[in-house]
C-alpha cells in the first residue's frame, strides 16, 4: 500500500513538472512567434506548386523534401501551409520539452530533469527558432522522439525485435526528411548501440544503412 502511494505521488509530481514546462513553452512560442519563415523553408514552399501539379521536386533544390511534401498535402486540402505550421510550432515546442524531460528523467530525478530541460529549451538558439517558422523545432522533435524510443524500447528493455528496429528506421527517415543534418545524430545513435554491444558488425552495417 505504501509503495502504491509513493508511486502515485511520484506520478503526480512528474506530471506537475511536465504541465508547467509544456505550458511555459507553449505560451512563450505563441507570444514571440511571427507568421514568417526561414529562407530554406520559403524555397520549399515555392516548390509546392510544381509538386502538386507535376510532382516535380526540382524546386526544392538541395533541401530535404519533408516540409515540401507536408506543405503539398496541406495545399491539396486547400489549407495554407505557413498558417498551419505557424499554429503548430508552439505545440511542437511544448512537445519538445516533454520529450526532453522524459529522456533526462530516465537517469535523473524529476526536479533536476525539469530544470535541465527548461534551461536546454531556453537557449538563445531555440528561442530564436521559435521567432519564426523554421525546420529547427520540428527537426528537434523528430530527433527527440527517436532518442526517447531508442532509450525506452531498446536500451532499457534490451528488446531487439524486428518491430522495434523497424520503428527505429522509420523515425530516422522522418528526422532526415525534415533536416539533413539529422544524419549525424542518427549515425551517433547507431554507433552508440554498436559500442554497447547491442548489434554485431553485420547487423550494425545493415541497420545503419537502412537508418540513413
CSV table of C-alpha atoms in Angstrom, one decimal:
chain,number,residue,atom,x,y,z
A,1,UNK,CA,0.0,0.0,0.0
A,2,UNK,CA,2.8,2.4,0.9
A,3,UNK,CA,4.7,1.6,-2.3
A,4,UNK,CA,1.5,2.3,-4.3
A,5,UNK,CA,1.0,5.7,-2.5
A,6,UNK,CA,4.6,6.7,-3.2
A,7,UNK,CA,4.3,5.7,-6.9
A,8,UNK,CA,1.2,7.8,-7.2
A,9,UNK,CA,2.9,10.7,-5.5
A,10,UNK,CA,5.9,10.5,-7.9
A,11,UNK,CA,3.5,10.3,-10.8
A,12,UNK,CA,1.6,13.5,-9.7
A,13,UNK,CA,4.9,15.3,-9.1
A,14,UNK,CA,6.2,14.2,-12.5
A,15,UNK,CA,3.0,15.3,-14.3
A,16,UNK,CA,3.2,18.7,-12.4
A,17,UNK,CA,6.6,19.4,-13.9
A,18,UNK,CA,5.5,18.3,-17.4
A,19,UNK,CA,2.4,20.6,-17.3
A,20,UNK,CA,4.3,23.6,-16.0
A,21,UNK,CA,7.2,23.3,-18.5
A,22,UNK,CA,5.0,22.5,-21.5
A,23,UNK,CA,2.6,25.4,-20.8
A,24,UNK,CA,5.5,27.8,-20.4
A,25,UNK,CA,7.0,26.9,-23.8
A,26,UNK,CA,3.5,26.8,-25.4
A,27,UNK,CA,2.8,30.4,-24.3
A,28,UNK,CA,6.3,31.6,-25.0
A,29,UNK,CA,6.3,30.3,-28.5
A,30,UNK,CA,2.8,31.8,-29.2
A,31,UNK,CA,4.0,35.1,-27.8
A,32,UNK,CA,7.2,35.5,-29.8
A,33,UNK,CA,6.3,33.6,-33.0
A,34,UNK,CA,5.7,35.5,-36.2
A,35,UNK,CA,3.9,34.4,-39.4
A,36,UNK,CA,7.2,34.3,-41.3
A,37,UNK,CA,9.5,31.5,-42.4
A,38,UNK,CA,13.2,31.0,-42.9
A,39,UNK,CA,14.8,31.2,-46.4
A,40,UNK,CA,15.3,27.4,-46.7
A,41,UNK,CA,11.6,26.7,-46.0
A,42,UNK,CA,10.5,29.6,-48.2
A,43,UNK,CA,12.2,27.9,-51.1
A,44,UNK,CA,10.4,24.6,-50.3
A,45,UNK,CA,7.1,26.4,-50.1
A,46,UNK,CA,7.7,27.9,-53.5
A,47,UNK,CA,8.2,24.4,-54.9
A,48,UNK,CA,4.8,23.3,-53.7
A,49,UNK,CA,3.0,24.4,-56.8
A,50,UNK,CA,5.2,22.3,-59.1
A,51,UNK,CA,4.9,19.3,-56.7
A,52,UNK,CA,1.1,19.4,-56.6
A,53,UNK,CA,0.8,20.0,-60.4
A,54,UNK,CA,3.5,17.8,-61.9
A,55,UNK,CA,5.0,16.0,-58.9
A,56,UNK,CA,8.2,17.9,-59.7
A,57,UNK,CA,10.6,18.3,-56.8
A,58,UNK,CA,13.3,20.2,-58.6
A,59,UNK,CA,12.3,23.5,-56.9
A,60,UNK,CA,13.2,22.0,-53.5
A,61,UNK,CA,16.9,22.1,-54.5
A,62,UNK,CA,19.3,20.5,-52.1
A,63,UNK,CA,16.9,20.8,-49.1
A,64,UNK,CA,15.1,17.8,-47.6
A,65,UNK,CA,11.7,17.2,-49.1
A,66,UNK,CA,9.8,16.6,-45.8
A,67,UNK,CA,8.3,20.1,-45.4
A,68,UNK,CA,7.6,20.4,-49.1
A,69,UNK,CA,5.7,17.1,-49.0
A,70,UNK,CA,3.7,18.1,-46.0
A,71,UNK,CA,3.0,21.5,-47.4
A,72,UNK,CA,1.9,20.0,-50.7
A,73,UNK,CA,-0.6,17.7,-48.8
A,74,UNK,CA,-1.9,20.7,-46.9
A,75,UNK,CA,-2.2,22.7,-50.2
A,76,UNK,CA,-4.3,19.8,-51.7
A,77,UNK,CA,-6.6,20.2,-48.7
A,78,UNK,CA,-6.9,23.9,-49.5
A,79,UNK,CA,-5.0,24.8,-46.3
A,80,UNK,CA,-2.2,27.4,-46.0
A,81,UNK,CA,0.9,25.5,-45.0
A,82,UNK,CA,2.5,28.6,-43.4
A,83,UNK,CA,-0.5,29.3,-41.2
A,84,UNK,CA,-0.8,25.6,-40.2
A,85,UNK,CA,2.9,25.4,-39.3
A,86,UNK,CA,2.7,28.7,-37.5
A,87,UNK,CA,0.0,27.5,-35.2
A,88,UNK,CA,1.6,24.0,-34.9
A,89,UNK,CA,5.0,25.3,-33.8
A,90,UNK,CA,4.1,26.3,-30.2
A,91,UNK,CA,2.6,22.9,-29.6
A,92,UNK,CA,5.7,21.3,-31.1
A,93,UNK,CA,7.9,23.4,-28.8
A,94,UNK,CA,5.9,22.3,-25.9
A,95,UNK,CA,6.1,18.7,-27.1
A,96,UNK,CA,9.9,19.0,-27.3
A,97,UNK,CA,10.1,20.0,-23.7
A,98,UNK,CA,8.0,16.9,-22.7
A,99,UNK,CA,10.2,14.6,-24.8
A,100,UNK,CA,13.4,16.1,-23.4
A,101,UNK,CA,12.1,15.8,-19.8
A,102,UNK,CA,11.2,12.1,-20.3
A,103,UNK,CA,14.6,11.4,-21.8
A,104,UNK,CA,16.5,13.1,-18.9
A,105,UNK,CA,14.1,11.6,-16.3
A,106,UNK,CA,15.4,8.1,-17.2
A,107,UNK,CA,18.5,8.9,-15.3
A,108,UNK,CA,17.7,12.0,-13.2
A,109,UNK,CA,15.0,12.8,-10.6
A,110,UNK,CA,12.0,14.9,-11.7
A,111,UNK,CA,13.2,18.2,-10.3
A,112,UNK,CA,16.6,18.0,-11.9
A,113,UNK,CA,15.1,16.8,-15.2
A,114,UNK,CA,12.7,19.7,-15.2
A,115,UNK,CA,15.5,22.3,-14.7
A,116,UNK,CA,17.8,20.8,-17.3
A,117,UNK,CA,15.0,20.6,-19.8
A,118,UNK,CA,13.9,24.1,-19.0
A,119,UNK,CA,17.5,25.5,-19.4
A,120,UNK,CA,18.1,23.5,-22.6
A,121,UNK,CA,14.9,24.6,-24.2
A,122,UNK,CA,15.5,28.2,-23.2
A,123,UNK,CA,18.8,28.5,-25.1
A,124,UNK,CA,19.1,31.5,-27.4
A,125,UNK,CA,19.2,29.2,-30.5
A,126,UNK,CA,15.9,27.6,-29.7
A,127,UNK,CA,14.3,30.8,-28.6
A,128,UNK,CA,15.4,32.3,-31.9
A,129,UNK,CA,14.0,29.3,-33.8
A,130,UNK,CA,10.6,30.0,-32.1
A,131,UNK,CA,10.6,33.5,-33.5
A,132,UNK,CA,9.6,32.3,-37.0
A,133,UNK,CA,8.6,29.1,-38.6
A,134,UNK,CA,11.7,27.1,-39.3
A,135,UNK,CA,12.9,23.5,-39.5
A,136,UNK,CA,14.7,23.6,-36.2
A,137,UNK,CA,11.8,23.0,-33.8
A,138,UNK,CA,10.2,20.3,-35.9
A,139,UNK,CA,13.6,18.6,-36.5
A,140,UNK,CA,14.3,18.7,-32.8
A,141,UNK,CA,11.0,17.0,-32.1
A,142,UNK,CA,11.7,14.2,-34.6
A,143,UNK,CA,15.2,13.6,-33.1
A,144,UNK,CA,13.9,13.6,-29.5
A,145,UNK,CA,11.3,11.1,-30.5
A,146,UNK,CA,14.0,8.9,-32.0
A,147,UNK,CA,16.2,9.2,-28.9
A,148,UNK,CA,13.3,8.5,-26.5
A,149,UNK,CA,12.1,5.5,-28.4
A,150,UNK,CA,15.7,4.1,-28.6
A,151,UNK,CA,16.2,4.5,-24.8
A,152,UNK,CA,12.7,3.2,-23.8
A,153,UNK,CA,12.3,0.3,-26.2
A,154,UNK,CA,15.9,-0.8,-27.0
A,155,UNK,CA,18.5,0.3,-24.4
A,156,UNK,CA,16.5,-0.1,-21.2
A,157,UNK,CA,14.5,-3.2,-22.2
A,158,UNK,CA,17.1,-5.0,-24.3
A,159,UNK,CA,14.4,-5.8,-26.8
A,160,UNK,CA,15.8,-6.0,-30.3
A,161,UNK,CA,12.9,-7.5,-32.2
A,162,UNK,CA,12.0,-6.6,-35.8
A,163,UNK,CA,9.2,-4.2,-34.8
A,164,UNK,CA,11.5,-2.1,-32.6
A,165,UNK,CA,14.2,-2.0,-35.3
A,166,UNK,CA,11.5,-1.1,-37.9
A,167,UNK,CA,10.3,1.9,-35.8
A,168,UNK,CA,13.9,2.9,-35.3
A,169,UNK,CA,14.4,3.1,-39.1
A,170,UNK,CA,11.1,4.9,-39.6
A,171,UNK,CA,11.8,7.6,-37.0
A,172,UNK,CA,15.3,8.0,-38.5
A,173,UNK,CA,13.8,8.6,-42.0
A,174,UNK,CA,11.3,11.1,-40.7
A,175,UNK,CA,14.1,13.0,-39.0
A,176,UNK,CA,16.2,13.1,-42.2
A,177,UNK,CA,13.2,14.1,-44.3
A,178,UNK,CA,12.8,17.1,-42.1
A,179,UNK,CA,16.5,18.1,-41.8
A,180,UNK,CA,19.6,16.5,-43.5
A,181,UNK,CA,21.8,17.3,-40.5
A,182,UNK,CA,19.9,14.7,-38.5
A,183,UNK,CA,22.1,12.1,-40.2
A,184,UNK,CA,25.0,13.0,-37.8
A,185,UNK,CA,22.9,12.3,-34.7
A,186,UNK,CA,21.4,9.1,-36.2
A,187,UNK,CA,24.9,7.9,-37.0
A,188,UNK,CA,25.8,8.6,-33.4
A,189,UNK,CA,22.8,6.6,-32.1
A,190,UNK,CA,23.7,3.7,-34.3
A,191,UNK,CA,27.4,3.8,-33.3
A,192,UNK,CA,26.4,4.0,-29.6
A,193,UNK,CA,24.2,0.9,-29.9
A,194,UNK,CA,27.1,-0.9,-31.6
A,195,UNK,CA,29.7,0.1,-29.0
A,196,UNK,CA,27.3,-1.0,-26.2
A,197,UNK,CA,27.2,-4.5,-27.9
A,198,UNK,CA,23.6,-4.2,-29.0
A,199,UNK,CA,24.5,-5.2,-32.6
A,200,UNK,CA,27.1,-7.3,-34.2
A,201,UNK,CA,29.1,-5.9,-37.1
A,202,UNK,CA,26.9,-7.2,-39.9
A,203,UNK,CA,23.7,-6.1,-38.2
A,204,UNK,CA,25.2,-2.7,-37.4
A,205,UNK,CA,26.1,-2.1,-41.0
A,206,UNK,CA,22.7,-3.3,-42.2
A,207,UNK,CA,20.7,-1.2,-39.6
A,208,UNK,CA,22.9,1.9,-40.1
A,209,UNK,CA,22.5,1.7,-43.9
A,210,UNK,CA,18.7,1.4,-43.5
A,211,UNK,CA,18.5,4.2,-41.0
A,212,UNK,CA,20.4,6.6,-43.3
